[in-house]
Amino acid sequence: MPGLTIGDTLPDLEVETTLNGVIRLHDYVGDSYTIIFSHPADFTPVCTTEMGAMAAYAPKFAEMGVKLLGLSCDDVQSHRDWIKDIEAYAACKVTYPIAADPDRKVIKQLNMVDPDEKDPSSGQPLPSRALHIIGPDKKIKLSFLYPASTGRNMDEVVRAVESLQLAAKAKHKIATPANWKSGEPVVISSSVSAQEAQQMFSQGYHTTPLPSTKNYLRFTNPQSAT
Ligand code: BEZ
């Protein structure tokens, strides 16, 4: 069976968490954007820095209307003990729940298994540094898949959410270009004709001249797009 990917519906699994007891994933998502991010194991260095970084960014995600759910396979008591280290390292509270997955049923169904990492004591699979951004429709909008050796960049997660939310608000008539940052010009989607673009983008747009003369690289102001 191919793994969970963009456009798939998040499986509505039951998971035990540090803050909310046992939850169903769809209930947790409700009608918000939600980030579910996995970590190989509790009490490991890169994971501690990532969990701390997420704790520091949690107010920013809350402002954007985004819920957070961490996941590591160890049990909830281990997570609670680990949170004390994370909070000491990050100098802020971990305000988001962390799910447990001792049977690995969640990481298997959410395509979060790292084929290269095994728990040294039990031989069980471990999660990769996977991250799914789920839309209010419970569908996967974007996924990151990093190996254990590479910690994630939370600025990139924020940037990805901003891009997704902007494109959705503009009904996918716009998209964000390479290295885009919040507030910078966006591109008009190829599905929008020149006539539609003139009507749709009140502040106008700029077409980049290119050798093909196909006029497909059109930039506009993000405010005029929504
Ligand atoms: C870490 O978080 O540093 C880590 C966890 C599992 C395997 C390798 C590194």
PDB file of C-alpha atoms and ligand atoms in Angstrom:
ATOM      1  CA  MET A   1       0.000   0.000   0.000  1.00  0.00           C
ATOM      2  CA  PRO A   2       1.536   3.368  -0.935  1.00  0.00           C
ATOM      3  CA  GLY A   3       2.177   5.687   2.025  1.00  0.00           C
ATOM      4  CA  LEU A   4      -0.014   8.587   3.067  1.00  0.00           C
ATOM      5  CA  THR A   5       0.601  11.511   0.724  1.00  0.00           C
ATOM      6  CA  ILE A   6      -0.683  14.927  -0.379  1.00  0.00           C
ATOM      7  CA  GLY A   7      -4.452  14.904  -0.937  1.00  0.00           C
ATOM      8  CA  ASP A   8      -5.075  11.815   1.234  1.00  0.00           C
ATOM      9  CA  THR A   9      -7.431  12.039   4.197  1.00  0.00           C
ATOM     10  CA  LEU A  10      -5.713  11.786   7.566  1.00  0.00           C
ATOM     11  CA  PRO A  11      -6.599   8.384   9.104  1.00  0.00           C
ATOM     12  CA  ASP A  12      -8.955   8.977  12.037  1.00  0.00           C
ATOM     13  CA  LEU A  13      -6.828   7.097  14.593  1.00  0.00           C
ATOM     14  CA  GLU A  14      -7.182   7.018  18.369  1.00  0.00           C
ATOM     15  CA  VAL A  15      -4.014   8.162  20.128  1.00  0.00           C
ATOM     16  CA  GLU A  16      -3.003   8.693  23.726  1.00  0.00           C
ATOM     17  CA  THR A  17      -1.468  12.103  24.418  1.00  0.00           C
ATOM     18  CA  THR A  18       0.239  13.966  27.233  1.00  0.00           C
ATOM     19  CA  LEU A  19      -2.329  16.754  27.545  1.00  0.00           C
ATOM     20  CA  ASN A  20      -5.670  15.594  26.206  1.00  0.00           C
ATOM     21  CA  GLY A  21      -5.807  11.897  27.196  1.00  0.00           C
ATOM     22  CA  VAL A  22      -7.019   9.642  24.374  1.00  0.00           C
ATOM     23  CA  ILE A  23      -8.091  11.620  21.299  1.00  0.00           C
ATOM     24  CA  ARG A  24      -9.289  10.877  17.788  1.00  0.00           C
ATOM     25  CA  LEU A  25      -7.216  12.677  15.187  1.00  0.00           C
ATOM     26  CA  HIS A  26     -10.211  14.108  13.303  1.00  0.00           C
ATOM     27  CA  ASP A  27     -11.696  15.517  16.526  1.00  0.00           C
ATOM     28  CA  TYR A  28      -8.351  17.116  17.325  1.00  0.00           C
ATOM     29  CA  VAL A  29      -8.046  18.725  13.876  1.00  0.00           C
ATOM     30  CA  GLY A  30     -11.649  20.007  14.049  1.00  0.00           C
ATOM     31  CA  ASP A  31     -11.786  22.777  11.457  1.00  0.00           C
ATOM     32  CA  SER A  32      -8.207  24.057  11.899  1.00  0.00           C
ATOM     33  CA  TYR A  33      -4.956  23.604  10.086  1.00  0.00           C
ATOM     34  CA  THR A  34      -2.964  21.100  12.164  1.00  0.00           C
ATOM     35  CA  ILE A  35       0.698  20.068  12.167  1.00  0.00           C
ATOM     36  CA  ILE A  36       1.498  16.493  13.236  1.00  0.00           C
ATOM     37  CA  PHE A  37       5.242  16.000  13.640  1.00  0.00           C
ATOM     38  CA  SER A  38       7.091  12.842  14.648  1.00  0.00           C
ATOM     39  CA  HIS A  39      10.447  12.289  16.355  1.00  0.00           C
ATOM     40  CA  PRO A  40      12.585   9.135  16.552  1.00  0.00           C
ATOM     41  CA  ALA A  41      12.717   8.848  20.353  1.00  0.00           C
ATOM     42  CA  ASP A  42      12.432  10.619  23.710  1.00  0.00           C
ATOM     43  CA  PHE A  43      15.595  11.830  25.471  1.00  0.00           C
ATOM     44  CA  THR A  44      17.643  12.161  22.264  1.00  0.00           C
ATOM     45  CA  PRO A  45      19.545  15.327  21.351  1.00  0.00           C
ATOM     46  CA  VAL A  46      18.132  16.510  18.026  1.00  0.00           C
ATOM     47  CA  CYS A  47      14.568  15.620  19.085  1.00  0.00           C
ATOM     48  CA  THR A  48      14.939  17.668  22.271  1.00  0.00           C
ATOM     49  CA  THR A  49      16.022  20.731  20.260  1.00  0.00           C
ATOM     50  CA  GLU A  50      13.146  20.261  17.781  1.00  0.00           C
ATOM     51  CA  MET A  51      10.521  19.842  20.505  1.00  0.00           C
ATOM     52  CA  GLY A  52      11.927  22.949  22.212  1.00  0.00           C
ATOM     53  CA  ALA A  53      11.842  24.912  18.945  1.00  0.00           C
ATOM     54  CA  MET A  54       8.201  23.894  18.403  1.00  0.00           C
ATOM     55  CA  ALA A  55       7.392  25.031  21.950  1.00  0.00           C
ATOM     56  CA  ALA A  56       8.964  28.427  21.199  1.00  0.00           C
ATOM     57  CA  TYR A  57       7.045  28.736  17.906  1.00  0.00           C
ATOM     58  CA  ALA A  58       3.705  27.557  19.371  1.00  0.00           C
ATOM     59  CA  PRO A  59       2.378  31.147  19.914  1.00  0.00           C
ATOM     60  CA  LYS A  60       3.154  31.964  16.247  1.00  0.00           C
ATOM     61  CA  PHE A  61       1.257  28.865  15.082  1.00  0.00           C
ATOM     62  CA  ALA A  62      -1.652  29.738  17.396  1.00  0.00           C
ATOM     63  CA  GLU A  63      -1.812  33.223  15.784  1.00  0.00           C
ATOM     64  CA  MET A  64      -2.060  31.491  12.409  1.00  0.00           C
ATOM     65  CA  GLY A  65      -4.893  29.281  13.688  1.00  0.00           C
ATOM     66  CA  VAL A  66      -2.724  26.153  13.548  1.00  0.00           C
ATOM     67  CA  LYS A  67      -2.887  23.315  16.105  1.00  0.00           C
ATOM     68  CA  LEU A  68       0.186  21.242  16.957  1.00  0.00           C
ATOM     69  CA  LEU A  69       0.504  17.553  17.824  1.00  0.00           C
ATOM     70  CA  GLY A  70       3.916  16.009  18.512  1.00  0.00           C
ATOM     71  CA  LEU A  71       4.508  12.266  18.306  1.00  0.00           C
ATOM     72  CA  SER A  72       7.213   9.956  19.590  1.00  0.00           C
ATOM     73  CA  CYS A  73       6.774   6.203  20.116  1.00  0.00           C
ATOM     74  CA  ASP A  74       7.655   6.095  23.812  1.00  0.00           C
ATOM     75  CA  ASP A  75       4.816   6.041  26.330  1.00  0.00           C
ATOM     76  CA  VAL A  76       3.057   9.058  27.807  1.00  0.00           C
ATOM     77  CA  GLN A  77       4.900   8.834  31.141  1.00  0.00           C
ATOM     78  CA  SER A  78       8.233   8.922  29.298  1.00  0.00           C
ATOM     79  CA  HIS A  79       6.997  11.968  27.319  1.00  0.00           C
ATOM     80  CA  ARG A  80       6.015  13.733  30.563  1.00  0.00           C
ATOM     81  CA  ASP A  81       9.482  13.123  32.024  1.00  0.00           C
ATOM     82  CA  TRP A  82      11.124  14.244  28.755  1.00  0.00           C
ATOM     83  CA  ILE A  83       9.040  17.456  28.652  1.00  0.00           C
ATOM     84  CA  LYS A  84      10.879  18.630  31.810  1.00  0.00           C
ATOM     85  CA  ASP A  85      14.166  18.476  29.843  1.00  0.00           C
ATOM     86  CA  ILE A  86      12.617  20.157  26.779  1.00  0.00           C
ATOM     87  CA  GLU A  87      11.233  23.014  28.885  1.00  0.00           C
ATOM     88  CA  ALA A  88      14.566  23.481  30.681  1.00  0.00           C
ATOM     89  CA  TYR A  89      16.427  23.542  27.352  1.00  0.00           C
ATOM     90  CA  ALA A  90      13.977  25.827  25.508  1.00  0.00           C
ATOM     91  CA  ALA A  91      13.148  28.037  28.508  1.00  0.00           C
ATOM     92  CA  CYS A  92       9.439  27.874  27.651  1.00  0.00           C
ATOM     93  CA  LYS A  93       6.474  25.597  28.295  1.00  0.00           C
ATOM     94  CA  VAL A  94       5.485  22.763  25.981  1.00  0.00           C
ATOM     95  CA  THR A  95       1.871  23.797  25.400  1.00  0.00           C
ATOM     96  CA  TYR A  96       1.036  21.235  22.709  1.00  0.00           C
ATOM     97  CA  PRO A  97       0.180  17.554  23.303  1.00  0.00           C
ATOM     98  CA  ILE A  98       2.656  14.776  22.471  1.00  0.00           C
ATOM     99  CA  ALA A  99       1.175  11.471  21.336  1.00  0.00           C
ATOM    100  CA  ALA A 100       2.534   8.047  22.293  1.00  0.00           C
ATOM    101  CA  ASP A 101       2.720   5.126  19.867  1.00  0.00           C
ATOM    102  CA  PRO A 102       4.216   2.115  21.636  1.00  0.00           C
ATOM    103  CA  ASP A 103       2.634  -0.326  19.109  1.00  0.00           C
ATOM    104  CA  ARG A 104       3.803   1.743  16.084  1.00  0.00           C
ATOM    105  CA  LYS A 105       0.293   1.681  14.626  1.00  0.00           C
ATOM    106  CA  VAL A 106       0.213   5.475  14.222  1.00  0.00           C
ATOM    107  CA  ILE A 107       3.618   5.868  12.564  1.00  0.00           C
ATOM    108  CA  LYS A 108       2.811   3.025  10.160  1.00  0.00           C
ATOM    109  CA  GLN A 109      -0.507   4.538   9.094  1.00  0.00           C
ATOM    110  CA  LEU A 110       0.829   8.090   8.896  1.00  0.00           C
ATOM    111  CA  ASN A 111       3.847   7.069   6.770  1.00  0.00           C
ATOM    112  CA  MET A 112       6.268   8.161   9.482  1.00  0.00           C
ATOM    113  CA  VAL A 113       8.475   5.037   9.772  1.00  0.00           C
ATOM    114  CA  ASP A 114      12.230   5.488   9.231  1.00  0.00           C
ATOM    115  CA  PRO A 115      13.477   2.326   7.479  1.00  0.00           C
ATOM    116  CA  ASP A 116      17.039   3.050   8.668  1.00  0.00           C
ATOM    117  CA  GLU A 117      16.369   3.407  12.396  1.00  0.00           C
ATOM    118  CA  LYS A 118      15.445   0.695  14.928  1.00  0.00           C
ATOM    119  CA  ASP A 119      14.982   0.868  18.687  1.00  0.00           C
ATOM    120  CA  PRO A 120      18.296  -0.641  19.922  1.00  0.00           C
ATOM    121  CA  SER A 121      16.644  -2.501  22.839  1.00  0.00           C
ATOM    122  CA  SER A 122      13.447  -3.878  21.212  1.00  0.00           C
ATOM    123  CA  GLY A 123      14.351  -3.829  17.487  1.00  0.00           C
ATOM    124  CA  GLN A 124      11.016  -2.060  16.825  1.00  0.00           C
ATOM    125  CA  PRO A 125      10.805   0.546  14.025  1.00  0.00           C
ATOM    126  CA  LEU A 126      11.366   4.190  14.918  1.00  0.00           C
ATOM    127  CA  PRO A 127       9.739   7.265  13.384  1.00  0.00           C
ATOM    128  CA  SER A 128      11.522   9.507  10.922  1.00  0.00           C
ATOM    129  CA  ARG A 129      11.329  13.266  11.391  1.00  0.00           C
ATOM    130  CA  ALA A 130       8.056  13.397   9.458  1.00  0.00           C
ATOM    131  CA  LEU A 131       5.694  16.363   9.515  1.00  0.00           C
ATOM    132  CA  HIS A 132       2.254  16.564   7.945  1.00  0.00           C
ATOM    133  CA  ILE A 133       0.329  19.814   7.562  1.00  0.00           C
ATOM    134  CA  ILE A 134      -3.362  18.903   7.572  1.00  0.00           C
ATOM    135  CA  GLY A 135      -6.061  21.223   6.301  1.00  0.00           C
ATOM    136  CA  PRO A 136      -9.438  21.905   7.935  1.00  0.00           C
ATOM    137  CA  ASP A 137     -10.840  19.345   5.458  1.00  0.00           C
ATOM    138  CA  LYS A 138      -8.634  16.681   7.208  1.00  0.00           C
ATOM    139  CA  LYS A 139      -6.543  16.203   4.067  1.00  0.00           C
ATOM    140  CA  ILE A 140      -2.751  16.191   3.911  1.00  0.00           C
ATOM    141  CA  LYS A 141      -1.655  19.475   2.333  1.00  0.00           C
ATOM    142  CA  LEU A 142       2.134  19.135   2.677  1.00  0.00           C
ATOM    143  CA  SER A 143       4.639  16.684   4.193  1.00  0.00           C
ATOM    144  CA  PHE A 144       8.291  16.872   5.218  1.00  0.00           C
ATOM    145  CA  LEU A 145      10.363  13.715   5.599  1.00  0.00           C
ATOM    146  CA  TYR A 146      13.757  14.133   7.257  1.00  0.00           C
ATOM    147  CA  PRO A 147      16.160  11.495   8.588  1.00  0.00           C
ATOM    148  CA  ALA A 148      17.118  11.250  12.273  1.00  0.00           C
ATOM    149  CA  SER A 149      20.364  13.150  11.674  1.00  0.00           C
ATOM    150  CA  THR A 150      18.728  16.366  10.374  1.00  0.00           C
ATOM    151  CA  GLY A 151      16.700  18.647  12.631  1.00  0.00           C
ATOM    152  CA  ARG A 152      13.929  20.642  10.980  1.00  0.00           C
ATOM    153  CA  ASN A 153      13.780  24.395  10.452  1.00  0.00           C
ATOM    154  CA  MET A 154      10.656  25.824  12.109  1.00  0.00           C
ATOM    155  CA  ASP A 155      10.860  29.028  10.032  1.00  0.00           C
ATOM    156  CA  GLU A 156      10.350  26.804   6.990  1.00  0.00           C
ATOM    157  CA  VAL A 157       7.317  25.188   8.628  1.00  0.00           C
ATOM    158  CA  VAL A 158       5.816  28.647   9.284  1.00  0.00           C
ATOM    159  CA  ARG A 159       6.608  29.704   5.705  1.00  0.00           C
ATOM    160  CA  ALA A 160       4.962  26.555   4.323  1.00  0.00           C
ATOM    161  CA  VAL A 161       1.775  27.150   6.363  1.00  0.00           C
ATOM    162  CA  GLU A 162       1.651  30.808   5.228  1.00  0.00           C
ATOM    163  CA  SER A 163       1.950  29.680   1.611  1.00  0.00           C
ATOM    164  CA  LEU A 164      -0.758  27.014   1.988  1.00  0.00           C
ATOM    165  CA  GLN A 165      -3.156  29.393   3.719  1.00  0.00           C
ATOM    166  CA  LEU A 166      -2.581  32.172   1.174  1.00  0.00           C
ATOM    167  CA  ALA A 167      -3.092  29.858  -1.810  1.00  0.00           C
ATOM    168  CA  ALA A 168      -6.249  28.359  -0.261  1.00  0.00           C
ATOM    169  CA  LYS A 169      -7.669  31.838   0.515  1.00  0.00           C
ATOM    170  CA  ALA A 170      -7.066  32.865  -3.113  1.00  0.00           C
ATOM    171  CA  LYS A 171      -8.775  29.642  -4.283  1.00  0.00           C
ATOM    172  CA  HIS A 172      -5.470  28.491  -5.789  1.00  0.00           C
ATOM    173  CA  LYS A 173      -5.396  31.351  -8.296  1.00  0.00           C
ATOM    174  CA  ILE A 174      -1.947  32.174  -6.909  1.00  0.00           C
ATOM    175  CA  ALA A 175       1.096  30.218  -5.692  1.00  0.00           C
ATOM    176  CA  THR A 176       4.308  31.212  -3.883  1.00  0.00           C
ATOM    177  CA  PRO A 177       7.635  31.158  -5.752  1.00  0.00           C
ATOM    178  CA  ALA A 178      11.030  29.817  -4.660  1.00  0.00           C
ATOM    179  CA  ASN A 179      12.353  31.285  -1.408  1.00  0.00           C
ATOM    180  CA  TRP A 180       9.157  33.321  -0.994  1.00  0.00           C
ATOM    181  CA  LYS A 181       8.662  35.070   2.321  1.00  0.00           C
ATOM    182  CA  SER A 182       5.484  36.489   3.820  1.00  0.00           C
ATOM    183  CA  GLY A 183       4.521  39.793   2.130  1.00  0.00           C
ATOM    184  CA  GLU A 184       6.621  39.243  -1.010  1.00  0.00           C
ATOM    185  CA  PRO A 185       5.045  39.044  -4.499  1.00  0.00           C
ATOM    186  CA  VAL A 186       3.274  35.815  -5.430  1.00  0.00           C
ATOM    187  CA  VAL A 187       2.820  34.203  -8.847  1.00  0.00           C
ATOM    188  CA  ILE A 188      -0.460  33.873 -10.708  1.00  0.00           C
ATOM    189  CA  SER A 189      -1.343  30.228 -11.418  1.00  0.00           C
ATOM    190  CA  SER A 190      -1.084  28.993 -15.006  1.00  0.00           C
ATOM    191  CA  SER A 191      -4.796  28.065 -14.929  1.00  0.00           C
ATOM    192  CA  VAL A 192      -5.690  31.810 -14.817  1.00  0.00           C
ATOM    193  CA  SER A 193      -6.019  33.306 -18.326  1.00  0.00           C
ATOM    194  CA  ALA A 194      -4.707  36.802 -19.164  1.00  0.00           C
ATOM    195  CA  GLN A 195      -8.292  38.099 -19.326  1.00  0.00           C
ATOM    196  CA  GLU A 196      -9.184  36.585 -15.931  1.00  0.00           C
ATOM    197  CA  ALA A 197      -5.938  37.907 -14.419  1.00  0.00           C
ATOM    198  CA  GLN A 198      -6.803  41.458 -15.497  1.00  0.00           C
ATOM    199  CA  GLN A 199     -10.221  41.216 -13.816  1.00  0.00           C
ATOM    200  CA  MET A 200      -9.017  39.337 -10.762  1.00  0.00           C
ATOM    201  CA  PHE A 201      -5.900  41.194  -9.637  1.00  0.00           C
ATOM    202  CA  SER A 202      -7.061  44.702  -8.853  1.00  0.00           C
ATOM    203  CA  GLN A 203      -3.576  46.078  -8.198  1.00  0.00           C
ATOM    204  CA  GLY A 204      -2.329  44.682 -11.501  1.00  0.00           C
ATOM    205  CA  TYR A 205       0.421  42.214 -12.198  1.00  0.00           C
ATOM    206  CA  HIS A 206       3.769  42.052 -13.931  1.00  0.00           C
ATOM    207  CA  THR A 207       4.643  39.506 -16.608  1.00  0.00           C
ATOM    208  CA  THR A 208       8.324  38.535 -16.711  1.00  0.00           C
ATOM    209  CA  PRO A 209       9.538  38.514 -20.327  1.00  0.00           C
ATOM    210  CA  LEU A 210      11.075  35.125 -21.196  1.00  0.00           C
ATOM    211  CA  PRO A 211      12.530  33.648 -24.429  1.00  0.00           C
ATOM    212  CA  SER A 212       9.503  31.358 -24.939  1.00  0.00           C
ATOM    213  CA  THR A 213       7.165  34.449 -25.022  1.00  0.00           C
ATOM    214  CA  LYS A 214       4.547  32.233 -23.340  1.00  0.00           C
ATOM    215  CA  ASN A 215       3.825  34.902 -20.667  1.00  0.00           C
ATOM    216  CA  TYR A 216       3.353  32.373 -17.877  1.00  0.00           C
ATOM    217  CA  LEU A 217       5.546  33.953 -15.187  1.00  0.00           C
ATOM    218  CA  ARG A 218       3.279  36.615 -13.720  1.00  0.00           C
ATOM    219  CA  PHE A 219       3.872  38.260 -10.347  1.00  0.00           C
ATOM    220  CA  THR A 220       1.311  40.124  -8.301  1.00  0.00           C
ATOM    221  CA  ASN A 221       0.991  41.671  -4.857  1.00  0.00           C
ATOM    222  CA  PRO A 222      -0.221  39.156  -2.218  1.00  0.00           C
ATOM    223  CA  GLN A 223      -2.904  41.608  -0.981  1.00  0.00           C
ATOM    224  CA  SER A 224      -4.433  41.878  -4.444  1.00  0.00           C
ATOM    225  CA  ALA A 225      -4.657  38.100  -4.583  1.00  0.00           C
ATOM    226  CA  THR A 226      -7.063  37.558  -1.668  1.00  0.00           C
TER     227      THR A 226
HETATM  228  C1  BEZ B   1      18.513  12.590  17.946  1.00  0.00           C
HETATM  229  O1  BEZ B   1      17.457  13.110  18.261  1.00  0.00           O
HETATM  230  O2  BEZ B   1      19.576  13.156  18.123  1.00  0.00           O
HETATM  231  C2  BEZ B   1      18.503  11.218  17.320  1.00  0.00           C
HETATM  232  C3  BEZ B   1      17.469  10.337  17.574  1.00  0.00           C
HETATM  233  C4  BEZ B   1      17.497   9.067  16.990  1.00  0.00           C
HETATM  234  C5  BEZ B   1      18.549   8.702  16.179  1.00  0.00           C
HETATM  235  C6  BEZ B   1      19.588   9.619  15.926  1.00  0.00           C
HETATM  236  C7  BEZ B   1      19.549  10.891  16.492  1.00  0.00           C
END
